[in-house]
Amino acid sequence: MNESKKLVLATGNPGKIQELEVLLAEIGISIIPQGNLNIPDIEETGLTFVENAILKARNASRLSNLPALADDSGLEVDFLNGAPGIYSARFSGAQANDKSNRDKLLSELASAAPEKRNARYQAVLVYLRHANDPTPIICQGTWEGSIAVEERGDQGFGYDSIFYVPETNCHAAELDAQTKKELSHRGKATREFLSLLSRY
């Protein structure tokens, strides 16, 4: 890739767009959120983060005729057998938002002892050079932590305010952007992606 190249981000999530734009700044190419091209979200019918990321990247690439990068990510909670998982963004129903999702999760974990509240963020990035790319770049990052009993912090998005990070002894929503970039699931997946992309 050179500086004249463009890449479409296959997401409409403002939080993901902001984080990915920062994480991808070093690749020196134009990053275009799919909404800027009037590309609608595609229904996420996959059963895994990988399947959904491929669906989103293919949709964005097909409609833009550009290389596409998609992120599918979510939170896995051991006490809930991996839920909310791929349904993290819509955990509390069709009209879900970040607050209603967090409230539902805290409610379902109300009876869980501290040692049963282990959780992790997962992020899968899929990069397609074109819509029919048979060998997409697929990268995954994991961020281990636990679900706190109350919200703290006003940074980040999603479940960050209830995601406790042991190595920093605080919640993800209390971390500055640079620290989150270094520790997070999305940061890890993006660093792997940039390493693999450099080989193309």
Short mmCIF file of C-alpha atoms in Angstrom, two decimals:
data_model
loop_
_atom_site.label_atom_id
_atom_site.label_comp_id
_atom_site.label_asym_id
_atom_site.label_seq_id
_atom_site.Cartn_x
_atom_site.Cartn_y
_atom_site.Cartn_z
CA MET A 1 0.00 0.00 0.00
CA ASN A 2 1.14 3.56 -0.64
CA GLU A 3 -0.09 6.96 0.46
CA SER A 4 -2.48 7.27 -2.46
CA LYS A 5 -4.46 4.26 -1.27
CA LYS A 6 -7.75 4.44 0.53
CA LEU A 7 -9.31 2.00 2.97
CA VAL A 8 -12.93 1.86 4.06
CA LEU A 9 -13.71 1.10 7.71
CA ALA A 10 -16.65 -1.28 7.78
CA THR A 11 -18.29 0.01 10.94
CA GLY A 12 -20.81 2.63 11.94
CA ASN A 13 -19.87 2.53 15.63
CA PRO A 14 -18.43 5.95 16.58
CA GLY A 15 -16.31 4.48 19.38
CA LYS A 16 -14.74 1.90 17.09
CA ILE A 17 -14.14 4.50 14.37
CA GLN A 18 -12.36 6.81 16.80
CA GLU A 19 -10.15 4.04 18.22
CA LEU A 20 -9.31 2.52 14.84
CA GLU A 21 -8.46 5.87 13.27
CA VAL A 22 -5.94 6.46 16.07
CA LEU A 23 -4.56 2.93 15.88
CA LEU A 24 -4.23 3.03 12.09
CA ALA A 25 -2.78 6.53 11.82
CA GLU A 26 0.74 5.20 11.26
CA ILE A 27 -0.05 3.36 8.00
CA GLY A 28 -0.20 6.59 6.03
CA ILE A 29 -3.33 5.93 3.99
CA SER A 30 -6.74 7.54 3.86
CA ILE A 31 -9.21 5.93 6.28
CA ILE A 32 -12.86 6.39 5.30
CA PRO A 33 -15.69 5.29 7.64
CA GLN A 34 -18.34 3.50 5.61
CA GLY A 35 -20.98 6.01 6.68
CA ASN A 36 -19.14 8.71 4.77
CA LEU A 37 -19.84 6.68 1.63
CA ASN A 38 -23.49 6.01 2.56
CA ILE A 39 -22.76 2.31 2.99
CA PRO A 40 -25.38 0.75 5.28
CA ASP A 41 -24.61 -1.75 7.99
CA ILE A 42 -25.12 -5.35 6.92
CA GLU A 43 -27.05 -7.83 9.04
CA GLU A 44 -24.62 -9.79 11.21
CA THR A 45 -25.82 -13.34 10.63
CA GLY A 46 -22.56 -15.09 11.53
CA LEU A 47 -22.14 -17.21 14.63
CA THR A 48 -18.60 -16.03 15.39
CA PHE A 49 -16.69 -12.76 15.48
CA VAL A 50 -14.70 -13.93 12.44
CA GLU A 51 -17.80 -14.67 10.36
CA ASN A 52 -19.38 -11.33 11.17
CA ALA A 53 -16.19 -9.37 10.47
CA ILE A 54 -15.89 -11.05 7.06
CA LEU A 55 -19.52 -10.21 6.25
CA LYS A 56 -19.00 -6.57 7.17
CA ALA A 57 -15.70 -6.21 5.30
CA ARG A 58 -17.08 -7.85 2.16
CA ASN A 59 -20.17 -5.63 2.18
CA ALA A 60 -18.12 -2.45 2.55
CA SER A 61 -15.59 -3.46 -0.09
CA ARG A 62 -18.28 -4.50 -2.59
CA LEU A 63 -20.19 -1.24 -2.24
CA SER A 64 -17.13 1.02 -2.24
CA ASN A 65 -14.77 -0.79 -4.60
CA LEU A 66 -12.09 -0.17 -1.99
CA PRO A 67 -10.07 -2.38 0.34
CA ALA A 68 -12.02 -2.79 3.58
CA LEU A 69 -11.22 -3.34 7.22
CA ALA A 70 -13.91 -4.63 9.58
CA ASP A 71 -13.89 -5.04 13.33
CA ASP A 72 -16.20 -7.45 15.12
CA SER A 73 -15.71 -7.45 18.83
CA GLY A 74 -17.45 -8.06 22.09
CA LEU A 75 -17.32 -9.15 25.68
CA GLU A 76 -17.27 -12.74 26.96
CA VAL A 77 -18.28 -13.40 30.57
CA ASP A 78 -17.45 -16.82 32.02
CA PHE A 79 -20.40 -16.80 34.45
CA LEU A 80 -22.72 -16.42 31.45
CA ASN A 81 -21.01 -19.12 29.37
CA GLY A 82 -19.42 -16.57 27.07
CA ALA A 83 -22.39 -14.21 26.72
CA PRO A 84 -22.96 -11.56 25.54
CA GLY A 85 -20.30 -12.53 22.97
CA ILE A 86 -21.25 -11.69 19.39
CA TYR A 87 -24.44 -10.11 20.70
CA SER A 88 -22.60 -7.58 22.89
CA ALA A 89 -23.89 -4.53 21.02
CA ARG A 90 -27.51 -5.68 21.21
CA PHE A 91 -27.43 -7.60 24.49
CA SER A 92 -30.40 -5.74 25.96
CA GLY A 93 -32.60 -6.01 22.87
CA ALA A 94 -33.38 -4.40 19.54
CA GLN A 95 -33.22 -0.85 20.95
CA ALA A 96 -30.08 -1.52 22.97
CA ASN A 97 -27.56 1.16 23.83
CA ASP A 98 -24.35 1.03 25.84
CA LYS A 99 -26.07 1.93 29.13
CA SER A 100 -28.91 -0.58 28.76
CA ASN A 101 -26.40 -3.30 27.86
CA ARG A 102 -24.30 -2.57 30.94
CA ASP A 103 -27.37 -2.50 33.16
CA LYS A 104 -28.53 -5.86 31.87
CA LEU A 105 -25.10 -7.40 32.37
CA LEU A 106 -24.80 -6.10 35.92
CA SER A 107 -28.27 -7.43 36.67
CA GLU A 108 -27.44 -10.90 35.36
CA LEU A 109 -24.23 -10.96 37.41
CA ALA A 110 -25.87 -9.74 40.63
CA SER A 111 -25.52 -13.18 42.26
CA ALA A 112 -22.02 -13.88 40.95
CA ALA A 113 -19.20 -14.00 43.49
CA PRO A 114 -16.11 -11.87 42.67
CA GLU A 115 -14.12 -14.89 41.53
CA LYS A 116 -16.91 -15.80 39.11
CA ARG A 117 -16.90 -12.46 37.29
CA ASN A 118 -13.96 -13.17 34.97
CA ALA A 119 -14.41 -11.72 31.51
CA ARG A 120 -12.51 -10.75 28.41
CA TYR A 121 -12.89 -8.47 25.46
CA GLN A 122 -12.33 -10.08 22.06
CA ALA A 123 -11.60 -8.22 18.83
CA VAL A 124 -11.32 -9.68 15.35
CA LEU A 125 -10.11 -7.56 12.45
CA VAL A 126 -10.63 -8.69 8.88
CA TYR A 127 -8.97 -6.94 5.93
CA LEU A 128 -10.06 -7.59 2.35
CA ARG A 129 -8.12 -6.21 -0.60
CA HIS A 130 -11.32 -6.49 -2.63
CA ALA A 131 -14.77 -7.98 -2.14
CA ASN A 132 -13.77 -11.38 -3.52
CA ASP A 133 -10.41 -11.60 -1.75
CA PRO A 134 -9.88 -15.34 -1.07
CA THR A 135 -7.13 -14.77 1.50
CA PRO A 136 -8.22 -12.04 3.91
CA ILE A 137 -5.97 -10.91 6.72
CA ILE A 138 -7.60 -12.04 9.97
CA CYS A 139 -6.25 -10.86 13.33
CA GLN A 140 -7.49 -11.38 16.87
CA GLY A 141 -6.78 -9.65 20.15
CA THR A 142 -7.90 -10.57 23.69
CA TRP A 143 -8.04 -8.39 26.82
CA GLU A 144 -8.53 -10.24 30.10
CA GLY A 145 -10.31 -8.68 33.05
CA SER A 146 -13.46 -8.99 35.14
CA ILE A 147 -16.83 -7.32 35.53
CA ALA A 148 -16.98 -4.83 38.39
CA VAL A 149 -20.05 -4.28 40.54
CA GLU A 150 -20.32 -0.60 39.65
CA GLU A 151 -19.41 1.79 36.88
CA ARG A 152 -16.31 3.98 36.97
CA GLY A 153 -14.72 6.34 34.47
CA ASP A 154 -15.96 8.34 31.52
CA GLN A 155 -13.55 7.32 28.78
CA GLY A 156 -14.13 4.64 26.16
CA PHE A 157 -17.48 3.13 25.25
CA GLY A 158 -19.44 -0.11 25.40
CA TYR A 159 -18.74 -2.02 28.61
CA ASP A 160 -15.56 -0.10 29.48
CA SER A 161 -16.96 1.51 32.62
CA ILE A 162 -17.64 -1.90 34.22
CA PHE A 163 -14.61 -3.75 32.79
CA TYR A 164 -11.97 -4.02 35.52
CA VAL A 165 -8.37 -4.24 34.30
CA PRO A 166 -6.14 -6.06 36.84
CA GLU A 167 -2.79 -4.81 35.54
CA THR A 168 -3.82 -1.17 36.01
CA ASN A 169 -6.11 -1.68 39.03
CA CYS A 170 -8.83 0.43 37.45
CA HIS A 171 -11.68 0.23 34.97
CA ALA A 172 -11.12 0.46 31.22
CA ALA A 173 -13.11 3.72 31.15
CA GLU A 174 -10.54 5.27 33.52
CA LEU A 175 -7.60 4.66 31.18
CA ASP A 176 -6.06 7.33 28.98
CA ALA A 177 -6.11 6.65 25.25
CA GLN A 178 -2.44 5.67 25.02
CA THR A 179 -2.65 3.10 27.82
CA LYS A 180 -5.81 1.62 26.37
CA LYS A 181 -4.15 1.42 22.96
CA GLU A 182 -1.30 -0.61 24.47
CA LEU A 183 -3.45 -2.99 26.53
CA SER A 184 -6.73 -3.42 24.70
CA HIS A 185 -8.01 -6.22 22.52
CA ARG A 186 -8.39 -3.82 19.60
CA GLY A 187 -4.89 -2.46 20.07
CA LYS A 188 -3.42 -5.97 20.04
CA ALA A 189 -5.37 -7.00 16.95
CA THR A 190 -4.41 -3.80 15.14
CA ARG A 191 -0.70 -4.23 15.84
CA GLU A 192 -0.88 -7.74 14.42
CA PHE A 193 -2.76 -6.42 11.40
CA LEU A 194 -0.17 -3.72 10.71
CA SER A 195 2.62 -6.28 10.94
CA LEU A 196 0.91 -8.61 8.47
CA LEU A 197 -0.12 -5.79 6.14
CA SER A 198 3.49 -4.72 5.77
CA ARG A 199 4.24 -8.07 4.09
CA TYR A 200 1.73 -7.49 1.28
#
